[in-house]
Amino acid sequence: MLHEPATPAAKDPSGPYKIKLGVRMFIVYMVFYAIFVAINLIFPKAMGMIVFAGLNLVTVYGFALIIFALIEALIYDFLCHKKETFYKKQEESTGEA
Amino acid sequence: MAITIFLVFVFFVIGLSLFLGNKTKTSKAYYAAGGNIHWGVNGIAFAGDYLSAASFLGICGMIATLGFDGFLYSIGYLAGWIVALFVVAEPLKRLGKYTFTDAVDANYNSRGIKLTAAISTLVVSICYLIPQMVGAGVLVQPLLGLPHAWGVIMVGAIVITIVATAGMASTTYVQFIKGLLLIVFSSILVGAVVVRGLSTQPDQGGTVEFHRYADLSAQISGDQIVVDDPKYTVLDQQEIKGGYKFVNLSSEGLETWWYVSETGSGIVLHETQSTVLKADGKWINGAIESDSNTLRMVGNLEKIDGEGNVETGKLNVFSFLAKLSDKDTIFRTWKTANFVDSANQKVTVYYPQLVTGDQFMRPGLKFKVEGTGLEKLDFLSLMIALFLGTAALPHILIRYYTVPNPASARKSTIIAIAAIGFFYILTLFMGLGAAINGSINPADSNMSAPLLARSFSEILFAIISAIAFATVLGTVSGLIVAASGAVAHDLFDRYLKIKMTDQQKVRAGKITAFVIGGIAILLGILFKGINVSFLVGLAFAVAASANLPAIIMLLFWKKTTAKGIAASITIGILSSLILIALSPELYTLYGRNPLDAPVPLNNPGIISIPLSFITLVVVSLLTQKKKEIE
């Protein structure tokens, strides 16, 4: 298996921000996931409760975990892009100056 | 017709892969091509790469036989992408390295890390290969009528030949086509399931006669069971660990095994299916196995909303799930018992268990969340391993960097998460569809999704089997390439420092491909019958135990040392594999009673992952002063 990327890694001033943001968003998702696991362990019968359109809690929560992963990914992309654009503009204005 | 469609599609995909692979003869050309691909295409290719047949076959099969517990795998696999995207991808990129071995060795240049990381890549690749090979055997069996072993050998031979001769790369466009087709045709299948609705006497559109399983009343006289109906004579009685009882009855020359359950007023014998290994061959349901005597497909609802003998007609996605979740809906599920009878013959009995809808549609049938502390621990162990496993798979991270810039990489991942998430929601409907449409092979849950497709149309069955088969080919080839690279490049070249010319390196890679392919074929045959999603879950546990602690601590803890990483990888691999080998599921594979297994957990994650982290911390702290660049 080859060991090089498609393009060389360029310097990325927004890197530290993205790493911090990623860890924070991971913790948010992990808590959401952990609550799902905890309810199954501590109140397993509660997962059979009908909560929406005839669906039980575990089905709704399971779908929510899948959809929430996508929502978080979209938010992450938006915030990262915003920061990358900021640094790019800063670099351009510094270059012009 | 079905075989023709299957073969045409498979050869098309192989041909396309060879054509595109041969066009990109140099490594730079391969990656440069990947670098120009639109993030939308790359995202679906991600999904095509990730959604192995194990996802499709294994999860659907587990949901069909064990209800919501199978869907836990879907949730866990998808959640793992969050760890990969948010925690690992960005900091790993800043290291400037894109494979597991190079990343963990980036700051140390340690021979210990090179060796252990290469072995880890090899072990995880083999663990991931096993379910793919089992899946290959499953797909080929109903379509081509070949025994499982021949399907496994066929896939292994095709892939080894292609990898060793043309060096097939699962290029992005091929993965894109496969991923798109898998999602499109799975959506069609789900639509068909929902439109067909529910029935207590499923007959697969009138093509298969519904078999109603009988019950007999009986009494206990001393130690003996006596059937009320004088037409039946008791030949044998057996009880297995756990208190499950079975009787062998003879009636009109036919010998069949029945499951015993006790009620307040007496005992009831429930009709089962059974296989008995006699001296003259395998007997199924009292007669010798033949083309006209095979195990019946199973899976149906006994009652819908409390009513028997009903059909609902067309439903929508919400009403479909709602009716199945109702406590007055009853599923007829099937369990397996293995024992030796009084004539010293091996018997396998598939016996029914009625389960209410509210029990079937929440965790509990496989993972005993209402059970003992140890049983709850098994569930917790699984959820941890699945959550942490994706980010630790060597062949996943590398895909993230085949696009030109970080924004494209993120967008690709978002498309992948959306596609994978949508597909996993479809698996819930496909699994439930198999559970209620008589599409389960009691001896092998992996066949549920293809058999469900067959219950609608041979053409749909052929197309879906072909897509799944092509997916297996792609995944297997990718894993064999990754594993051969670990051996040829990481072990021979960088660790053993064996000087080789480019030609010799390529040759070493091809020889390795043969050896690993051979091992994969053997293991794929040995693990027949085990649910492939369960096997992938084990691969995730090994990856999470061996690789993830090293990646995480290397990125976020400055005191990590080379010896700490090497020790952590070693302990992670050994602990996870040993725990798996001593688990109940593997004991069933050995032909032994799972209750005899010394380790009560089916998934080792809750022990092996923390153990690996602790090892890394302890060894790193003990070797702080000895940290050196070799």
XYZ file of C-alpha atoms in Angstrom, chain B:
630
model
C -31.491 -15.744 -16.482
C -30.422 -14.929 -12.914
C -27.028 -16.562 -13.384
C -26.511 -14.708 -16.676
C -27.277 -11.331 -15.109
C -24.997 -12.156 -12.206
C -22.070 -13.236 -14.379
C -22.437 -10.312 -16.804
C -22.414 -7.784 -13.997
C -19.499 -9.348 -12.131
C -17.360 -9.590 -15.277
C -18.238 -5.988 -16.143
C -16.992 -4.774 -12.773
C -13.851 -6.916 -12.921
C -13.165 -5.745 -16.474
C -13.676 -2.102 -15.575
C -11.398 -2.439 -12.566
C -8.669 -4.072 -14.660
C -9.011 -1.444 -17.378
C -8.854 1.496 -14.997
C -6.188 -0.184 -12.887
C -3.948 -0.796 -15.892
C -4.296 2.822 -16.971
C -2.804 3.940 -13.664
C 0.392 1.948 -13.711
C 2.432 4.270 -11.555
C 1.709 5.145 -7.984
C 1.744 8.854 -8.779
C -0.803 8.380 -11.537
C -3.055 6.454 -9.148
C -3.081 9.158 -6.545
C -3.100 12.013 -9.024
C -6.249 10.581 -10.604
C -7.753 10.366 -7.141
C -6.747 13.933 -6.533
C -8.878 15.252 -9.407
C -12.111 13.522 -8.490
C -15.134 15.593 -7.435
C -15.953 15.337 -3.734
C -19.471 14.081 -4.511
C -18.129 11.131 -6.494
C -15.454 10.491 -3.911
C -18.032 10.538 -1.131
C -20.153 7.803 -2.753
C -16.918 5.914 -3.486
C -16.113 6.155 0.241
C -19.486 4.573 0.941
C -18.921 1.902 -1.718
C -15.550 1.130 -0.185
C -16.869 0.998 3.378
C -20.151 -0.834 2.803
C -18.776 -4.293 2.397
C -21.080 -7.202 1.804
C -20.710 -7.885 5.494
C -22.771 -4.754 6.200
C -25.401 -5.768 3.694
C -25.561 -9.496 4.439
C -24.585 -9.615 8.095
C -26.662 -6.787 9.506
C -29.775 -7.759 7.547
C -29.277 -11.364 8.638
C -28.894 -10.456 12.272
C -31.941 -8.173 12.258
C -33.939 -10.935 10.544
C -33.088 -13.484 13.228
C -32.479 -11.401 16.352
C -34.426 -8.204 15.809
C -33.190 -4.781 16.845
C -29.877 -6.147 18.182
C -28.712 -6.353 14.579
C -29.488 -2.661 14.046
C -27.115 -1.821 16.905
C -24.312 -2.726 14.508
C -25.633 -0.190 11.977
C -25.736 2.505 14.647
C -22.258 1.665 15.940
C -20.605 1.424 12.517
C -21.989 4.814 11.495
C -21.083 6.442 14.815
C -17.493 5.318 14.249
C -17.205 7.812 11.396
C -17.607 10.604 13.943
C -14.453 9.438 15.695
C -12.607 9.216 12.376
C -13.764 12.621 11.103
C -13.592 14.702 14.290
C -10.738 13.166 16.267
C -8.264 11.400 14.028
C -8.369 12.710 10.472
C -7.248 16.321 10.981
C -4.366 15.780 13.435
C -3.189 12.735 11.483
C -3.042 14.902 8.392
C -0.867 17.406 10.221
C 1.648 14.625 10.869
C 2.021 14.426 7.141
C 1.497 10.668 7.136
C -1.429 8.760 5.770
C -1.061 5.129 6.699
C -1.222 3.655 10.146
C 2.348 2.336 10.166
C 3.899 5.553 8.927
C 1.767 7.690 11.255
C 2.632 5.887 14.483
C 6.309 5.766 13.506
C 6.516 9.375 12.283
C 8.167 10.801 15.410
C 10.187 7.776 16.501
C 11.739 5.847 13.635
C 11.484 2.748 15.841
C 12.001 -0.823 14.634
C 9.633 -2.053 17.335
C 6.848 0.170 16.015
C 7.528 -0.816 12.399
C 7.264 -4.506 13.307
C 4.198 -4.332 15.547
C 2.312 -1.872 13.331
C 2.930 -3.991 10.252
C 1.758 -7.114 12.075
C -1.287 -5.204 13.299
C -2.171 -4.172 9.742
C -1.803 -7.797 8.697
C -3.902 -9.173 11.564
C -6.693 -6.586 11.193
C -6.755 -7.141 7.429
C -7.123 -10.903 7.915
C -9.837 -10.413 10.561
C -11.684 -8.163 8.119
C -11.108 -10.627 5.267
C -12.832 -13.515 7.039
C -16.360 -12.058 6.940
C -15.902 -11.003 3.312
C -14.964 -14.555 2.309
C -17.850 -16.003 4.339
C -20.119 -13.496 2.585
C -18.800 -14.635 -0.803
C -19.727 -18.231 -0.025
C -23.179 -17.112 1.095
C -23.853 -15.211 -2.129
C -22.744 -17.915 -4.495
C -24.665 -20.734 -2.817
C -28.293 -19.819 -3.654
C -27.447 -18.380 -7.041
C -25.094 -20.925 -8.544
C -26.022 -23.868 -6.323
C -22.396 -24.307 -5.316
C -21.476 -25.342 -1.776
C -20.188 -22.584 0.477
C -16.567 -23.713 0.211
C -16.576 -23.429 -3.594
C -17.891 -19.864 -3.415
C -15.101 -18.924 -1.060
C -12.472 -20.612 -3.233
C -13.898 -18.884 -6.330
C -13.625 -15.403 -4.830
C -10.206 -16.095 -3.404
C -8.897 -17.432 -6.704
C -10.311 -14.516 -8.744
C -8.913 -11.893 -6.413
C -5.498 -13.500 -5.982
C -5.162 -13.861 -9.739
C -6.144 -10.268 -10.426
C -4.073 -8.759 -7.633
C -1.036 -10.868 -8.459
C -1.170 -10.346 -12.215
C -2.673 -6.941 -12.902
C -2.480 -5.386 -9.449
C -6.163 -4.469 -9.411
C -6.820 -1.245 -7.599
C -10.370 -0.607 -6.515
C -10.366 2.750 -8.227
C -12.659 5.488 -7.151
C -15.014 5.279 -10.129
C -15.563 1.562 -9.682
C -16.318 2.066 -6.003
C -18.638 4.923 -6.935
C -20.624 2.686 -9.316
C -20.831 -0.135 -6.788
C -21.827 2.173 -3.942
C -24.522 3.894 -5.995
C -26.002 0.623 -7.279
C -26.037 -0.932 -3.792
C -27.993 2.011 -2.404
C -30.376 2.278 -5.377
C -31.300 -1.415 -5.496
C -31.550 -1.708 -1.724
C -34.004 1.196 -1.837
C -36.042 -0.666 -4.470
C -36.080 -3.769 -2.278
C -37.226 -1.787 0.759
C -39.977 -0.192 -1.299
C -41.139 -3.652 -2.371
C -41.138 -4.893 1.242
C -43.244 -1.990 2.499
C -45.687 -2.162 -0.425
C -46.175 -5.929 0.057
C -47.171 -5.302 3.674
C -47.479 -7.897 6.431
C -49.063 -11.335 6.409
C -49.297 -14.166 8.937
C -48.986 -16.685 6.094
C -46.264 -15.316 3.812
C -46.016 -17.176 0.536
C -43.528 -14.955 -1.280
C -46.074 -13.679 -3.773
C -47.692 -17.096 -4.175
C -44.480 -18.883 -5.172
C -43.770 -20.810 -1.960
C -46.397 -22.699 0.036
C -46.593 -21.519 3.629
C -45.752 -24.266 6.135
C -47.676 -24.115 9.406
C -45.629 -25.650 12.188
C -47.525 -28.060 14.419
C -47.772 -28.367 18.190
C -48.539 -31.578 20.098
C -49.710 -31.961 23.669
C -47.933 -34.451 25.890
C -47.586 -35.579 29.498
C -44.665 -36.554 31.670
C -44.828 -40.038 33.158
C -41.898 -40.481 35.512
C -38.950 -39.364 33.406
C -40.611 -40.180 30.124
C -42.579 -37.939 27.836
C -45.747 -39.500 26.452
C -47.467 -37.872 23.488
C -51.252 -37.588 23.754
C -51.653 -38.442 20.065
C -51.131 -42.245 19.827
C -49.764 -41.908 16.261
C -46.459 -40.681 17.761
C -43.874 -42.818 19.560
C -41.032 -41.347 21.600
C -37.662 -42.697 20.417
C -35.224 -40.473 22.270
C -35.099 -37.595 24.741
C -32.228 -35.140 25.155
C -31.603 -32.202 27.431
C -28.835 -29.678 26.817
C -27.184 -27.147 29.100
C -29.616 -24.359 29.895
C -32.498 -26.754 30.463
C -33.619 -27.042 26.827
C -35.316 -30.364 26.080
C -35.914 -32.154 22.812
C -37.658 -35.398 21.900
C -37.297 -37.587 18.862
C -40.677 -38.845 17.669
C -41.569 -41.468 15.124
C -44.788 -41.370 13.146
C -45.613 -43.206 9.905
C -41.966 -44.117 9.438
C -40.693 -40.544 9.799
C -38.390 -39.584 12.683
C -38.447 -35.928 13.695
C -37.144 -33.891 16.601
C -39.520 -31.711 18.647
C -38.835 -28.951 21.154
C -40.366 -29.367 24.612
C -41.895 -26.467 26.463
C -43.742 -26.675 29.755
C -47.035 -24.938 30.391
C -49.175 -24.829 33.504
C -51.372 -27.703 32.364
C -48.775 -29.996 30.858
C -46.158 -29.928 28.178
C -46.276 -28.900 24.549
C -44.062 -30.287 21.797
C -43.237 -27.845 19.033
C -42.363 -28.951 15.519
C -38.795 -28.089 14.545
C -36.412 -28.655 11.682
C -33.380 -30.832 12.223
C -30.309 -32.278 10.609
C -28.813 -35.565 11.763
C -25.414 -36.814 10.646
C -25.875 -40.547 10.146
C -23.464 -43.103 8.740
C -25.174 -42.942 5.327
C -25.210 -39.164 5.121
C -27.034 -36.085 6.351
C -30.704 -36.482 7.164
C -32.954 -33.428 7.119
C -36.347 -33.484 8.821
C -36.396 -37.262 8.925
C -35.327 -37.986 5.357
C -31.985 -38.124 3.602
C -30.767 -34.827 2.176
C -31.477 -34.387 -1.531
C -32.393 -31.692 -4.058
C -36.027 -32.048 -3.012
C -35.315 -32.365 0.714
C -33.525 -29.342 2.151
C -34.145 -27.088 5.121
C -37.260 -24.958 4.699
C -36.899 -21.189 4.752
C -38.409 -19.711 7.900
C -39.552 -16.397 9.332
C -43.124 -15.213 9.750
C -45.538 -13.370 11.984
C -47.928 -15.485 14.058
C -50.145 -12.517 14.866
C -50.454 -8.910 13.699
C -52.015 -6.528 16.236
C -53.310 -9.595 18.105
C -55.018 -11.153 15.071
C -54.034 -14.368 13.302
C -54.727 -15.156 9.608
C -54.487 -11.549 8.459
C -52.858 -9.505 5.741
C -52.376 -5.774 6.073
C -51.895 -4.892 2.416
C -49.795 -1.886 1.422
C -48.158 0.092 4.229
C -45.814 3.073 4.562
C -42.427 3.154 6.306
C -43.903 4.372 9.598
C -46.890 1.997 9.761
C -44.610 -0.906 8.760
C -42.344 -0.316 11.759
C -45.245 0.607 14.051
C -47.134 -2.651 13.457
C -43.999 -4.694 14.000
C -43.248 -2.848 17.262
C -46.702 -3.575 18.695
C -46.817 -5.850 21.758
C -49.703 -7.797 20.208
C -47.685 -8.644 17.111
C -45.924 -11.997 17.488
C -42.797 -13.039 15.570
C -41.889 -16.720 15.095
C -38.107 -16.671 15.520
C -35.709 -19.608 15.379
C -32.864 -20.763 17.601
C -30.280 -23.507 17.173
C -29.287 -26.378 19.449
C -26.458 -28.851 18.879
C -26.129 -32.163 20.696
C -25.347 -35.850 20.284
C -28.260 -38.280 20.468
C -28.427 -41.714 22.109
C -27.169 -43.355 18.909
C -24.088 -41.096 19.059
C -25.171 -39.086 16.025
C -24.625 -35.316 15.757
C -27.949 -33.524 15.759
C -28.707 -29.889 15.005
C -32.210 -28.722 15.847
C -33.722 -25.410 14.681
C -36.527 -24.732 17.114
C -39.115 -21.938 17.297
C -39.461 -19.186 19.866
C -42.397 -16.795 19.818
C -41.386 -13.207 20.544
C -43.645 -10.185 20.889
C -43.136 -7.189 18.619
C -42.077 -4.885 21.422
C -39.357 -7.378 22.423
C -38.210 -7.996 18.852
C -37.971 -4.274 18.110
C -35.679 -3.382 21.000
C -32.298 -4.767 22.177
C -32.446 -7.966 24.213
C -32.638 -11.075 22.053
C -28.883 -11.326 21.487
C -27.468 -8.741 23.891
C -29.179 -9.395 27.205
C -29.575 -5.817 28.370
C -32.079 -7.021 30.968
C -29.819 -9.863 32.078
C -26.966 -10.206 34.532
C -24.141 -7.720 34.929
C -21.896 -9.804 32.693
C -24.535 -9.966 29.978
C -24.953 -6.187 30.072
C -21.184 -5.901 29.849
C -21.243 -7.767 26.513
C -23.595 -5.133 25.090
C -21.423 -2.304 26.410
C -18.338 -3.991 24.988
C -19.886 -4.209 21.545
C -21.017 -0.557 21.493
C -17.541 0.632 22.514
C -15.753 -1.529 19.947
C -18.023 -0.401 17.109
C -17.724 3.273 18.093
C -13.927 3.160 18.239
C -13.261 0.642 15.476
C -13.811 2.634 12.276
C -11.109 5.182 13.039
C -8.636 2.366 13.680
C -9.082 0.545 10.365
C -5.890 1.034 8.330
C -7.634 1.002 4.941
C -10.263 3.637 5.867
C -8.099 6.573 6.858
C -6.093 6.469 3.673
C -9.237 7.182 1.596
C -9.637 10.526 3.304
C -6.609 11.918 1.532
C -7.183 11.031 -2.060
C -8.738 14.457 -2.727
C -6.819 17.693 -3.292
C -7.739 19.837 -0.316
C -9.180 19.706 3.202
C -12.536 21.182 2.174
C -13.032 18.471 -0.476
C -11.979 15.810 1.995
C -14.544 16.993 4.518
C -17.309 17.248 1.921
C -16.471 13.724 0.687
C -16.803 12.465 4.232
C -20.149 14.213 4.685
C -21.499 12.609 1.508
C -20.155 9.288 2.740
C -21.818 9.658 6.143
C -25.127 10.567 4.458
C -24.928 7.614 2.048
C -23.799 5.141 4.694
C -26.387 6.392 7.189
C -29.188 6.110 4.634
C -28.058 2.611 3.679
C -27.989 1.500 7.314
C -31.566 2.708 7.777
C -32.469 0.577 4.741
C -30.869 -2.464 6.438
C -33.455 -2.245 9.229
C -36.285 -2.572 6.703
C -34.518 -5.319 4.728
C -33.777 -7.327 7.867
C -37.355 -7.016 9.108
C -38.618 -7.851 5.631
C -36.647 -11.097 5.710
C -37.929 -11.879 9.225
C -41.568 -11.794 8.123
C -41.434 -13.091 4.547
C -40.067 -16.584 5.120
C -36.658 -15.560 3.751
C -34.377 -16.922 6.454
C -32.193 -19.970 6.013
C -32.193 -21.368 9.580
C -28.634 -22.656 9.146
C -27.204 -19.352 7.903
C -28.639 -15.939 8.700
C -26.253 -14.285 6.226
C -28.456 -15.307 3.304
C -31.488 -13.361 4.484
C -31.150 -10.248 2.275
C -30.518 -12.098 -1.028
C -33.307 -14.560 -0.226
C -35.626 -11.632 0.526
C -34.816 -10.202 -2.902
C -35.517 -13.621 -4.436
C -38.950 -13.669 -2.779
C -39.869 -10.748 -5.062
C -38.043 -11.489 -8.270
C -35.205 -13.631 -9.602
C -33.878 -10.610 -11.518
C -33.759 -8.420 -8.415
C -32.094 -11.294 -6.579
C -29.482 -11.689 -9.321
C -28.728 -7.959 -9.512
C -28.412 -7.511 -5.770
C -26.289 -10.663 -5.444
C -24.048 -9.431 -8.255
C -23.594 -5.998 -6.659
C -22.855 -7.580 -3.292
C -20.434 -10.043 -4.914
C -18.629 -7.248 -6.760
C -18.413 -5.378 -3.473
C -16.831 -8.409 -1.844
C -14.304 -8.656 -4.682
C -13.400 -4.988 -4.258
C -13.063 -5.169 -0.492
C -11.091 -8.419 -0.560
C -8.689 -7.126 -3.191
C -8.166 -3.892 -1.258
C -7.470 -5.770 1.948
C -5.070 -8.189 0.264
C -3.213 -5.270 -1.321
C -3.024 -3.510 2.068
C -1.825 -6.643 3.840
C 0.757 -7.455 1.128
C 2.008 -3.888 1.344
C 2.430 -4.249 5.090
C 4.513 -7.367 4.596
C 6.511 -6.363 1.536
C 7.115 -2.727 2.379
C 6.855 -2.397 6.165
C 8.288 -5.756 7.194
C 10.754 -6.749 4.502
C 11.969 -3.338 3.413
C 11.759 -1.073 6.446
C 12.004 -3.490 9.393
C 14.211 -6.340 8.109
C 15.985 -3.880 5.799
C 16.218 -6.465 3.063
C 17.528 -4.607 0.043
C 15.306 -5.286 -2.941
C 14.981 -3.827 -6.412
C 11.584 -2.483 -7.450
C 10.920 -5.679 -9.359
C 11.772 -7.792 -6.337
C 9.498 -5.680 -4.139
C 6.624 -6.189 -6.551
C 7.348 -9.927 -6.622
C 7.455 -10.089 -2.825
C 4.090 -8.303 -2.753
C 2.553 -10.781 -5.184
C 3.853 -13.828 -3.298
C 2.449 -12.340 -0.119
C -0.881 -11.799 -1.883
C -1.005 -15.519 -2.686
C -0.213 -16.542 0.891
C -2.682 -14.143 2.485
C -5.320 -15.028 -0.087
C -4.819 -18.707 0.761
C -5.185 -18.029 4.477
C -8.337 -15.999 3.813
C -9.858 -18.839 1.745
C -9.178 -21.358 4.504
C -10.630 -19.168 7.232
C -13.638 -18.249 5.072
C -14.480 -21.942 4.821
C -13.897 -22.608 8.534
C -16.116 -19.726 9.679
C -19.099 -20.757 7.575
C -22.445 -20.063 9.236
C -21.284 -17.336 11.586
C -23.028 -14.036 10.997
C -20.675 -11.834 8.986
C -21.639 -8.618 10.771
C -20.683 -10.250 14.043
C -17.306 -11.165 12.485
C -16.781 -7.587 11.282
C -17.611 -6.429 14.801
C -14.775 -8.623 16.038
C -12.415 -7.130 13.426
C -13.423 -3.701 14.720
C -12.617 -4.803 18.261
C -9.151 -6.022 17.221
C -8.494 -2.784 15.297
C -9.749 -0.628 18.162
C -7.616 -2.573 20.643
C -4.444 -2.739 18.579
C -4.411 0.571 16.721
C -6.613 3.214 18.287
C -4.755 3.705 21.598
C -1.525 4.243 19.651
C -3.123 6.781 17.288
C -4.961 8.720 20.002
C -2.108 8.898 22.514
C 0.450 9.709 19.840
C -1.672 12.642 18.707
C -2.737 13.970 22.101
C -0.224 12.870 24.782
C 3.325 14.160 24.563
C 4.744 11.504 26.893
C 4.010 8.681 24.470
C 7.157 6.683 23.714
C 8.077 4.219 20.989
C 8.163 1.297 23.418
C 4.769 2.341 24.761
C 3.265 2.252 21.295
C 4.853 -1.092 20.413
C 3.719 -2.648 23.699
C 0.209 -1.266 23.343
C -0.211 -2.661 19.822
C 1.114 -6.066 20.929
C -1.118 -6.300 23.986
C -4.094 -5.022 21.993
C -3.724 -7.722 19.345
C -3.020 -10.571 21.770
C -5.708 -9.718 24.314
C -8.458 -9.224 21.735
C -7.630 -12.401 19.788
C -7.326 -14.572 22.897
C -10.593 -13.280 24.330
C -12.349 -13.885 21.005
C -10.936 -17.425 20.776
C -12.361 -18.245 24.216
C -15.780 -16.610 23.641
C -19.193 -18.342 23.480
C -19.690 -17.656 19.765
C -16.361 -19.286 18.879
C -17.162 -22.227 21.145
C -20.285 -22.760 19.044
C -18.011 -22.778 15.999
C -15.812 -25.401 17.679
C -18.983 -27.544 18.053
C -18.989 -27.117 21.812
C -21.633 -25.715 24.126
C -21.268 -21.923 24.304
C -22.079 -22.043 28.008
C -18.741 -23.843 28.502
C -16.743 -20.894 27.145
C -14.325 -19.523 29.774
C -14.860 -15.936 28.610
C -18.525 -14.946 28.850
C -18.187 -11.970 26.468
C -18.671 -12.267 22.731
C -16.943 -8.955 22.080
C -13.605 -8.305 23.835
C -13.596 -4.504 23.429
C -14.405 -3.553 27.012
C -11.347 -5.442 28.236
C -8.831 -5.268 25.404
C -9.247 -1.560 24.512
C -8.668 -0.183 28.047
C -5.906 -2.767 28.553
C -4.132 -1.476 25.478
C -4.474 2.147 26.636
C -3.181 1.280 30.106
C -0.235 -0.620 28.631
C 0.707 2.337 26.506
C 0.571 4.751 29.443
C 2.452 2.503 31.854
C 5.192 1.495 29.412
C 5.580 5.072 28.147
C 5.999 6.378 31.697
C 8.539 3.649 32.445
C 10.537 4.370 29.324
C 10.548 8.177 29.362
C 14.275 8.565 29.701
C 14.998 5.852 27.217
C 13.136 7.655 24.399
C 15.565 7.824 21.514
C 15.753 8.065 17.785
C 17.358 4.911 16.370
